[in-house]
Amino acid sequence: GAGAQGSPWGPPRPQEHQAAPGLPGPAGPAPRPPRPAAASDGYVAPDRDADTGRPVVTYTMMAICGALWLLTTVAPRLTGVLELVPDLALHQPWRLLTGGFLYLGGSLLDISLGLLTIWIVGQAIEPAMGRRDFLLLYLLSLLGGSAAAVLWSRASHGSLLVSGASAAIWGMFGVLVTLRPKGWSKESTSGLWVLVGLNVLYVILIPTIAWQVKLGGFLIGLAAGVLVRTRGRAGRSTRALWLLLVPIVLTLGVAALP
């Protein structure tokens, strides 16, 4: 983000001092603040955090997933309290969120691949969005995926096995499509798109995958990228992201209908 001494689009300019009363001021008009880049140039992250380059939220989400995996491995009964069970989620709403942090089955491979994916995508997206917006994206994507799973389960009178942070991961994939931060090139993001393609292939080849969860998270991510891109000023995009609770609540409302 731009500081007081310059902007991300050029070298810092010397600060001009205001003249004291009664003395002539500096020659020429006062400098204007730098304008945001045009939409076609790509989204430029506001200066929301002095150290926004460090993906603290990404590491925190990974730590929570890893800690819960260890806890549920040692105490399996905890899984029954926290996992997303669509038939119970409307009466026990915490499952809509906690289910996205659980990796069921105790497989070290599953949790390792999940954490690796969160790390790869999160460290690219979090600095571009800022910590607050990225945290909202992550949690809202989880809720969006859970709401989609509940609606599908209620409508089809079936059951879904929901495990892991796939809704949040696919929410980040959605942001990749619509945010397009300034400075990202095809070369710098080619690895991310390969990862997206592998996840799509994984869903196609394994029919037992709960694609409804991924679709819900992906749609929230698409919308989040648009909101952050069009309301990039600090604070405005954060407030706009809260609007994504509306479709989530409406989805759960429809699922609750008899």
PDB file of C-alpha atoms in Angstrom:
ATOM      1  CA  GLY A   1       0.000   0.000   0.000  1.00  0.00           C
ATOM      2  CA  ALA A   2       1.012   3.612  -0.369  1.00  0.00           C
ATOM      3  CA  GLY A   3       2.543   5.382   2.545  1.00  0.00           C
ATOM      4  CA  ALA A   4       2.890   9.084   3.239  1.00  0.00           C
ATOM      5  CA  GLN A   5       6.144   9.348   1.238  1.00  0.00           C
ATOM      6  CA  GLY A   6       5.156   7.747  -2.050  1.00  0.00           C
ATOM      7  CA  SER A   7       3.077   5.192  -3.870  1.00  0.00           C
ATOM      8  CA  PRO A   8       3.391   1.643  -5.179  1.00  0.00           C
ATOM      9  CA  TRP A   9       3.476   2.931  -8.754  1.00  0.00           C
ATOM     10  CA  GLY A  10       6.723   4.955  -8.577  1.00  0.00           C
ATOM     11  CA  PRO A  11       9.629   6.129  -6.435  1.00  0.00           C
ATOM     12  CA  PRO A  12       8.909   8.141  -3.273  1.00  0.00           C
ATOM     13  CA  ARG A  13       8.492  11.862  -3.720  1.00  0.00           C
ATOM     14  CA  PRO A  14      10.020  14.377  -1.311  1.00  0.00           C
ATOM     15  CA  GLN A  15       7.570  15.658   1.263  1.00  0.00           C
ATOM     16  CA  GLU A  16       6.575  19.284   0.777  1.00  0.00           C
ATOM     17  CA  HIS A  17       6.294  21.396   3.908  1.00  0.00           C
ATOM     18  CA  GLN A  18       3.477  23.849   4.426  1.00  0.00           C
ATOM     19  CA  ALA A  19       4.590  27.448   4.648  1.00  0.00           C
ATOM     20  CA  ALA A  20       4.181  29.289   7.920  1.00  0.00           C
ATOM     21  CA  PRO A  21       1.467  31.987   8.083  1.00  0.00           C
ATOM     22  CA  GLY A  22       2.528  35.170   6.377  1.00  0.00           C
ATOM     23  CA  LEU A  23       5.324  33.525   4.372  1.00  0.00           C
ATOM     24  CA  PRO A  24       5.155  32.579   0.709  1.00  0.00           C
ATOM     25  CA  GLY A  25       4.418  28.915   0.070  1.00  0.00           C
ATOM     26  CA  PRO A  26       6.264  26.553  -2.267  1.00  0.00           C
ATOM     27  CA  ALA A  27       6.031  27.197  -5.936  1.00  0.00           C
ATOM     28  CA  GLY A  28       3.424  25.272  -7.899  1.00  0.00           C
ATOM     29  CA  PRO A  29       0.198  23.533  -6.840  1.00  0.00           C
ATOM     30  CA  ALA A  30       0.073  21.142  -3.900  1.00  0.00           C
ATOM     31  CA  PRO A  31       0.747  17.528  -4.886  1.00  0.00           C
ATOM     32  CA  ARG A  32      -2.254  15.264  -5.309  1.00  0.00           C
ATOM     33  CA  PRO A  33      -2.432  11.878  -3.619  1.00  0.00           C
ATOM     34  CA  PRO A  34      -1.788   8.941  -5.942  1.00  0.00           C
ATOM     35  CA  ARG A  35      -4.856   7.532  -7.637  1.00  0.00           C
ATOM     36  CA  PRO A  36      -5.702   3.860  -7.460  1.00  0.00           C
ATOM     37  CA  ALA A  37      -4.897   1.836 -10.516  1.00  0.00           C
ATOM     38  CA  ALA A  38      -7.645   1.344 -13.029  1.00  0.00           C
ATOM     39  CA  ALA A  39      -9.588  -1.884 -12.865  1.00  0.00           C
ATOM     40  CA  SER A  40      -7.882  -3.095 -16.007  1.00  0.00           C
ATOM     41  CA  ASP A  41      -4.482  -2.695 -14.316  1.00  0.00           C
ATOM     42  CA  GLY A  42      -5.391  -5.078 -11.524  1.00  0.00           C
ATOM     43  CA  TYR A  43      -6.416  -4.715  -7.895  1.00  0.00           C
ATOM     44  CA  VAL A  44      -3.979  -2.932  -5.585  1.00  0.00           C
ATOM     45  CA  ALA A  45      -4.211  -3.894  -1.915  1.00  0.00           C
ATOM     46  CA  PRO A  46      -4.751  -0.973   0.481  1.00  0.00           C
ATOM     47  CA  ASP A  47      -2.190  -0.354   3.198  1.00  0.00           C
ATOM     48  CA  ARG A  48      -4.212  -2.073   5.924  1.00  0.00           C
ATOM     49  CA  ASP A  49      -1.393  -3.739   7.787  1.00  0.00           C
ATOM     50  CA  ALA A  50       2.174  -2.578   8.119  1.00  0.00           C
ATOM     51  CA  ASP A  51       3.356  -6.164   7.749  1.00  0.00           C
ATOM     52  CA  THR A  52       0.634  -7.389   5.415  1.00  0.00           C
ATOM     53  CA  GLY A  53       3.202  -9.456   3.497  1.00  0.00           C
ATOM     54  CA  ARG A  54       3.320 -12.103   6.236  1.00  0.00           C
ATOM     55  CA  PRO A  55       0.401 -14.553   5.919  1.00  0.00           C
ATOM     56  CA  VAL A  56      -0.425 -14.661   9.643  1.00  0.00           C
ATOM     57  CA  VAL A  57      -4.052 -15.666   9.078  1.00  0.00           C
ATOM     58  CA  THR A  58      -2.980 -18.487   6.783  1.00  0.00           C
ATOM     59  CA  TYR A  59      -0.629 -19.871   9.420  1.00  0.00           C
ATOM     60  CA  THR A  60      -3.329 -19.519  12.084  1.00  0.00           C
ATOM     61  CA  MET A  61      -5.908 -21.446  10.049  1.00  0.00           C
ATOM     62  CA  MET A  62      -3.339 -24.172   9.390  1.00  0.00           C
ATOM     63  CA  ALA A  63      -2.516 -24.356  13.101  1.00  0.00           C
ATOM     64  CA  ILE A  64      -6.192 -24.734  14.033  1.00  0.00           C
ATOM     65  CA  CYS A  65      -6.684 -27.530  11.494  1.00  0.00           C
ATOM     66  CA  GLY A  66      -3.554 -29.310  12.685  1.00  0.00           C
ATOM     67  CA  ALA A  67      -4.446 -28.943  16.371  1.00  0.00           C
ATOM     68  CA  LEU A  68      -7.973 -30.283  15.861  1.00  0.00           C
ATOM     69  CA  TRP A  69      -6.620 -33.194  13.835  1.00  0.00           C
ATOM     70  CA  LEU A  70      -4.363 -34.128  16.731  1.00  0.00           C
ATOM     71  CA  LEU A  71      -7.163 -33.666  19.298  1.00  0.00           C
ATOM     72  CA  THR A  72      -9.683 -35.762  17.380  1.00  0.00           C
ATOM     73  CA  THR A  73      -7.067 -38.443  16.765  1.00  0.00           C
ATOM     74  CA  VAL A  74      -6.405 -38.699  20.486  1.00  0.00           C
ATOM     75  CA  ALA A  75     -10.043 -38.124  21.532  1.00  0.00           C
ATOM     76  CA  PRO A  76     -12.303 -39.379  18.711  1.00  0.00           C
ATOM     77  CA  ARG A  77     -15.458 -38.488  20.646  1.00  0.00           C
ATOM     78  CA  LEU A  78     -14.708 -34.836  20.005  1.00  0.00           C
ATOM     79  CA  THR A  79     -15.329 -35.437  16.305  1.00  0.00           C
ATOM     80  CA  GLY A  80     -19.002 -36.176  16.923  1.00  0.00           C
ATOM     81  CA  VAL A  81     -19.420 -32.790  18.574  1.00  0.00           C
ATOM     82  CA  LEU A  82     -17.647 -30.692  15.943  1.00  0.00           C
ATOM     83  CA  GLU A  83     -18.111 -32.377  12.549  1.00  0.00           C
ATOM     84  CA  LEU A  84     -20.599 -31.060  10.011  1.00  0.00           C
ATOM     85  CA  VAL A  85     -23.666 -33.306  10.055  1.00  0.00           C
ATOM     86  CA  PRO A  86     -26.257 -31.643   7.769  1.00  0.00           C
ATOM     87  CA  ASP A  87     -29.217 -33.045   9.708  1.00  0.00           C
ATOM     88  CA  LEU A  88     -27.883 -31.557  12.956  1.00  0.00           C
ATOM     89  CA  ALA A  89     -26.359 -28.303  11.705  1.00  0.00           C
ATOM     90  CA  LEU A  90     -29.578 -26.280  11.767  1.00  0.00           C
ATOM     91  CA  HIS A  91     -30.021 -27.015  15.467  1.00  0.00           C
ATOM     92  CA  GLN A  92     -26.314 -26.997  16.329  1.00  0.00           C
ATOM     93  CA  PRO A  93     -25.028 -24.121  14.153  1.00  0.00           C
ATOM     94  CA  TRP A  94     -21.432 -24.230  15.399  1.00  0.00           C
ATOM     95  CA  ARG A  95     -20.998 -27.308  13.201  1.00  0.00           C
ATOM     96  CA  LEU A  96     -21.285 -25.065  10.130  1.00  0.00           C
ATOM     97  CA  LEU A  97     -17.929 -23.544  11.053  1.00  0.00           C
ATOM     98  CA  THR A  98     -16.080 -26.161  13.084  1.00  0.00           C
ATOM     99  CA  GLY A  99     -16.701 -28.852  10.471  1.00  0.00           C
ATOM    100  CA  GLY A 100     -14.436 -26.962   8.081  1.00  0.00           C
ATOM    101  CA  PHE A 101     -11.464 -27.381  10.398  1.00  0.00           C
ATOM    102  CA  LEU A 102     -11.797 -31.146  10.857  1.00  0.00           C
ATOM    103  CA  TYR A 103     -10.076 -33.805   8.792  1.00  0.00           C
ATOM    104  CA  LEU A 104     -11.947 -37.017   9.487  1.00  0.00           C
ATOM    105  CA  GLY A 105     -10.443 -40.466   9.483  1.00  0.00           C
ATOM    106  CA  GLY A 106      -7.118 -39.545  11.047  1.00  0.00           C
ATOM    107  CA  SER A 107      -5.239 -39.847   7.745  1.00  0.00           C
ATOM    108  CA  LEU A 108      -1.884 -38.085   7.863  1.00  0.00           C
ATOM    109  CA  LEU A 109      -1.911 -37.822   4.064  1.00  0.00           C
ATOM    110  CA  ASP A 110      -5.266 -36.003   4.003  1.00  0.00           C
ATOM    111  CA  ILE A 111      -4.303 -33.432   6.615  1.00  0.00           C
ATOM    112  CA  SER A 112      -0.869 -32.920   5.025  1.00  0.00           C
ATOM    113  CA  LEU A 113      -2.310 -32.266   1.568  1.00  0.00           C
ATOM    114  CA  GLY A 114      -4.957 -29.979   3.021  1.00  0.00           C
ATOM    115  CA  LEU A 115      -2.468 -27.889   4.983  1.00  0.00           C
ATOM    116  CA  LEU A 116      -0.099 -27.731   2.020  1.00  0.00           C
ATOM    117  CA  THR A 117      -2.869 -26.405  -0.222  1.00  0.00           C
ATOM    118  CA  ILE A 118      -3.928 -23.800   2.338  1.00  0.00           C
ATOM    119  CA  TRP A 119      -0.301 -22.674   2.641  1.00  0.00           C
ATOM    120  CA  ILE A 120       0.342 -22.441  -1.108  1.00  0.00           C
ATOM    121  CA  VAL A 121      -2.819 -20.500  -1.939  1.00  0.00           C
ATOM    122  CA  GLY A 122      -3.093 -18.543   1.292  1.00  0.00           C
ATOM    123  CA  GLN A 123       0.390 -17.041   1.163  1.00  0.00           C
ATOM    124  CA  ALA A 124      -0.425 -15.723  -2.311  1.00  0.00           C
ATOM    125  CA  ILE A 125      -3.889 -14.315  -1.581  1.00  0.00           C
ATOM    126  CA  GLU A 126      -3.625 -13.020   1.989  1.00  0.00           C
ATOM    127  CA  PRO A 127      -1.051 -10.279   1.215  1.00  0.00           C
ATOM    128  CA  ALA A 128      -3.148  -9.204  -1.770  1.00  0.00           C
ATOM    129  CA  MET A 129      -6.354  -8.873   0.274  1.00  0.00           C
ATOM    130  CA  GLY A 130      -5.092  -7.831   3.691  1.00  0.00           C
ATOM    131  CA  ARG A 131      -5.558  -9.861   6.848  1.00  0.00           C
ATOM    132  CA  ARG A 132      -9.085  -8.791   7.761  1.00  0.00           C
ATOM    133  CA  ASP A 133     -10.535  -9.405   4.324  1.00  0.00           C
ATOM    134  CA  PHE A 134      -8.700 -12.695   3.966  1.00  0.00           C
ATOM    135  CA  LEU A 135      -9.955 -13.910   7.346  1.00  0.00           C
ATOM    136  CA  LEU A 136     -13.506 -12.998   6.351  1.00  0.00           C
ATOM    137  CA  LEU A 137     -13.057 -14.741   3.007  1.00  0.00           C
ATOM    138  CA  TYR A 138     -11.839 -17.903   4.712  1.00  0.00           C
ATOM    139  CA  LEU A 139     -14.622 -18.089   7.295  1.00  0.00           C
ATOM    140  CA  LEU A 140     -17.407 -17.025   4.932  1.00  0.00           C
ATOM    141  CA  SER A 141     -16.279 -19.615   2.395  1.00  0.00           C
ATOM    142  CA  LEU A 142     -16.474 -22.287   5.086  1.00  0.00           C
ATOM    143  CA  LEU A 143     -19.985 -21.152   5.993  1.00  0.00           C
ATOM    144  CA  GLY A 144     -21.018 -20.977   2.344  1.00  0.00           C
ATOM    145  CA  GLY A 145     -19.818 -24.508   1.701  1.00  0.00           C
ATOM    146  CA  SER A 146     -21.548 -25.818   4.820  1.00  0.00           C
ATOM    147  CA  ALA A 147     -24.799 -24.069   3.894  1.00  0.00           C
ATOM    148  CA  ALA A 148     -24.686 -25.620   0.411  1.00  0.00           C
ATOM    149  CA  ALA A 149     -24.127 -29.064   1.933  1.00  0.00           C
ATOM    150  CA  VAL A 150     -27.048 -28.642   4.327  1.00  0.00           C
ATOM    151  CA  LEU A 151     -29.373 -27.458   1.552  1.00  0.00           C
ATOM    152  CA  TRP A 152     -28.395 -30.309  -0.764  1.00  0.00           C
ATOM    153  CA  SER A 153     -28.745 -32.901   1.971  1.00  0.00           C
ATOM    154  CA  ARG A 154     -32.189 -31.642   2.978  1.00  0.00           C
ATOM    155  CA  ALA A 155     -33.421 -31.346  -0.586  1.00  0.00           C
ATOM    156  CA  SER A 156     -32.195 -34.777  -1.702  1.00  0.00           C
ATOM    157  CA  HIS A 157     -32.930 -36.517   1.615  1.00  0.00           C
ATOM    158  CA  GLY A 158     -29.420 -37.911   1.450  1.00  0.00           C
ATOM    159  CA  SER A 159     -26.291 -37.664   3.527  1.00  0.00           C
ATOM    160  CA  LEU A 160     -22.928 -36.106   2.811  1.00  0.00           C
ATOM    161  CA  LEU A 161     -19.554 -36.851   4.336  1.00  0.00           C
ATOM    162  CA  VAL A 162     -17.984 -33.431   4.800  1.00  0.00           C
ATOM    163  CA  SER A 163     -14.359 -33.280   5.892  1.00  0.00           C
ATOM    164  CA  GLY A 164     -11.595 -30.728   5.749  1.00  0.00           C
ATOM    165  CA  ALA A 165     -11.186 -27.129   4.667  1.00  0.00           C
ATOM    166  CA  SER A 166     -12.210 -27.716   1.055  1.00  0.00           C
ATOM    167  CA  ALA A 167     -14.847 -24.956   1.141  1.00  0.00           C
ATOM    168  CA  ALA A 168     -12.259 -22.400   2.267  1.00  0.00           C
ATOM    169  CA  ILE A 169      -9.733 -23.652  -0.286  1.00  0.00           C
ATOM    170  CA  TRP A 170     -12.255 -23.362  -3.093  1.00  0.00           C
ATOM    171  CA  GLY A 171     -13.215 -19.931  -1.808  1.00  0.00           C
ATOM    172  CA  MET A 172      -9.599 -18.915  -2.333  1.00  0.00           C
ATOM    173  CA  PHE A 173      -9.763 -20.426  -5.813  1.00  0.00           C
ATOM    174  CA  GLY A 174     -12.772 -18.194  -6.512  1.00  0.00           C
ATOM    175  CA  VAL A 175     -10.814 -15.120  -5.464  1.00  0.00           C
ATOM    176  CA  LEU A 176      -8.065 -16.123  -7.886  1.00  0.00           C
ATOM    177  CA  VAL A 177     -10.598 -15.801 -10.703  1.00  0.00           C
ATOM    178  CA  THR A 178     -12.137 -12.427  -9.841  1.00  0.00           C
ATOM    179  CA  LEU A 179      -9.594 -10.404  -7.821  1.00  0.00           C
ATOM    180  CA  ARG A 180      -6.542 -10.489 -10.128  1.00  0.00           C
ATOM    181  CA  PRO A 181      -4.174  -8.401  -7.946  1.00  0.00           C
ATOM    182  CA  LYS A 182      -1.796  -5.983  -9.634  1.00  0.00           C
ATOM    183  CA  GLY A 183       1.618  -7.495 -10.199  1.00  0.00           C
ATOM    184  CA  TRP A 184       0.353 -11.030 -10.719  1.00  0.00           C
ATOM    185  CA  SER A 185       1.452 -12.453 -14.033  1.00  0.00           C
ATOM    186  CA  LYS A 186       0.701 -15.694 -15.813  1.00  0.00           C
ATOM    187  CA  GLU A 187       4.148 -16.924 -14.881  1.00  0.00           C
ATOM    188  CA  SER A 188       3.777 -16.124 -11.174  1.00  0.00           C
ATOM    189  CA  THR A 189       0.352 -17.752 -10.906  1.00  0.00           C
ATOM    190  CA  SER A 190       0.842 -20.740 -13.209  1.00  0.00           C
ATOM    191  CA  GLY A 191       1.523 -23.042 -10.244  1.00  0.00           C
ATOM    192  CA  LEU A 192      -1.684 -21.906  -8.555  1.00  0.00           C
ATOM    193  CA  TRP A 193      -3.732 -22.666 -11.657  1.00  0.00           C
ATOM    194  CA  VAL A 194      -2.149 -26.105 -11.892  1.00  0.00           C
ATOM    195  CA  LEU A 195      -3.259 -26.673  -8.303  1.00  0.00           C
ATOM    196  CA  VAL A 196      -6.791 -25.575  -9.196  1.00  0.00           C
ATOM    197  CA  GLY A 197      -6.820 -27.966 -12.154  1.00  0.00           C
ATOM    198  CA  LEU A 198      -5.674 -30.874 -10.006  1.00  0.00           C
ATOM    199  CA  ASN A 199      -8.450 -30.176  -7.506  1.00  0.00           C
ATOM    200  CA  VAL A 200     -11.049 -30.066 -10.281  1.00  0.00           C
ATOM    201  CA  LEU A 201      -9.747 -33.372 -11.610  1.00  0.00           C
ATOM    202  CA  TYR A 202      -9.871 -34.815  -8.102  1.00  0.00           C
ATOM    203  CA  VAL A 203     -13.555 -33.918  -7.784  1.00  0.00           C
ATOM    204  CA  ILE A 204     -14.369 -35.429 -11.187  1.00  0.00           C
ATOM    205  CA  LEU A 205     -12.519 -38.693 -10.647  1.00  0.00           C
ATOM    206  CA  ILE A 206     -13.735 -39.379  -7.113  1.00  0.00           C
ATOM    207  CA  PRO A 207     -17.557 -39.299  -7.054  1.00  0.00           C
ATOM    208  CA  THR A 208     -17.746 -39.598  -3.263  1.00  0.00           C
ATOM    209  CA  ILE A 209     -16.244 -36.120  -2.885  1.00  0.00           C
ATOM    210  CA  ALA A 210     -18.786 -33.638  -1.495  1.00  0.00           C
ATOM    211  CA  TRP A 211     -18.667 -31.260  -4.464  1.00  0.00           C
ATOM    212  CA  GLN A 212     -21.558 -29.262  -2.990  1.00  0.00           C
ATOM    213  CA  VAL A 213     -19.258 -27.954  -0.265  1.00  0.00           C
ATOM    214  CA  LYS A 214     -16.643 -26.910  -2.789  1.00  0.00           C
ATOM    215  CA  LEU A 215     -19.243 -25.227  -5.005  1.00  0.00           C
ATOM    216  CA  GLY A 216     -20.621 -23.221  -2.094  1.00  0.00           C
ATOM    217  CA  GLY A 217     -17.169 -22.037  -1.066  1.00  0.00           C
ATOM    218  CA  PHE A 218     -16.208 -21.263  -4.660  1.00  0.00           C
ATOM    219  CA  LEU A 219     -19.274 -19.061  -5.229  1.00  0.00           C
ATOM    220  CA  ILE A 220     -18.558 -17.121  -2.046  1.00  0.00           C
ATOM    221  CA  GLY A 221     -14.959 -16.671  -3.213  1.00  0.00           C
ATOM    222  CA  LEU A 222     -16.055 -15.375  -6.606  1.00  0.00           C
ATOM    223  CA  ALA A 223     -18.321 -12.808  -4.981  1.00  0.00           C
ATOM    224  CA  ALA A 224     -15.677 -11.846  -2.408  1.00  0.00           C
ATOM    225  CA  GLY A 225     -13.128 -11.148  -5.127  1.00  0.00           C
ATOM    226  CA  VAL A 226     -15.568  -8.847  -6.926  1.00  0.00           C
ATOM    227  CA  LEU A 227     -16.428  -6.959  -3.724  1.00  0.00           C
ATOM    228  CA  VAL A 228     -12.808  -6.467  -2.691  1.00  0.00           C
ATOM    229  CA  ARG A 229     -11.810  -5.421  -6.197  1.00  0.00           C
ATOM    230  CA  THR A 230     -14.578  -2.845  -6.619  1.00  0.00           C
ATOM    231  CA  ARG A 231     -14.417  -1.482  -3.056  1.00  0.00           C
ATOM    232  CA  GLY A 232     -10.699  -1.613  -2.486  1.00  0.00           C
ATOM    233  CA  ARG A 233     -10.454   1.298  -0.061  1.00  0.00           C
ATOM    234  CA  ALA A 234      -9.530   0.171   3.456  1.00  0.00           C
ATOM    235  CA  GLY A 235     -12.653  -0.576   5.451  1.00  0.00           C
ATOM    236  CA  ARG A 236     -15.087  -0.408   2.546  1.00  0.00           C
ATOM    237  CA  SER A 237     -14.299  -3.868   1.220  1.00  0.00           C
ATOM    238  CA  THR A 238     -14.389  -5.333   4.726  1.00  0.00           C
ATOM    239  CA  ARG A 239     -17.889  -3.977   5.286  1.00  0.00           C
ATOM    240  CA  ALA A 240     -18.965  -5.180   1.870  1.00  0.00           C
ATOM    241  CA  LEU A 241     -17.770  -8.713   2.569  1.00  0.00           C
ATOM    242  CA  TRP A 242     -20.197  -8.986   5.472  1.00  0.00           C
ATOM    243  CA  LEU A 243     -22.993  -8.787   2.876  1.00  0.00           C
ATOM    244  CA  LEU A 244     -22.065 -12.324   1.853  1.00  0.00           C
ATOM    245  CA  LEU A 245     -23.755 -13.504   5.028  1.00  0.00           C
ATOM    246  CA  VAL A 246     -27.070 -12.706   3.325  1.00  0.00           C
ATOM    247  CA  PRO A 247     -26.991 -15.528   0.726  1.00  0.00           C
ATOM    248  CA  ILE A 248     -25.598 -17.899   3.364  1.00  0.00           C
ATOM    249  CA  VAL A 249     -28.454 -17.159   5.769  1.00  0.00           C
ATOM    250  CA  LEU A 250     -31.002 -17.367   2.946  1.00  0.00           C
ATOM    251  CA  THR A 251     -29.626 -20.757   1.898  1.00  0.00           C
ATOM    252  CA  LEU A 252     -29.925 -22.052   5.450  1.00  0.00           C
ATOM    253  CA  GLY A 253     -33.412 -20.569   5.674  1.00  0.00           C
ATOM    254  CA  VAL A 254     -34.525 -22.463   2.585  1.00  0.00           C
ATOM    255  CA  ALA A 255     -32.927 -25.646   3.966  1.00  0.00           C
ATOM    256  CA  ALA A 256     -34.914 -25.204   7.181  1.00  0.00           C
ATOM    257  CA  LEU A 257     -38.236 -25.204   5.358  1.00  0.00           C
ATOM    258  CA  PRO A 258     -40.277 -28.357   5.922  1.00  0.00           C
TER     259      PRO A 258
END
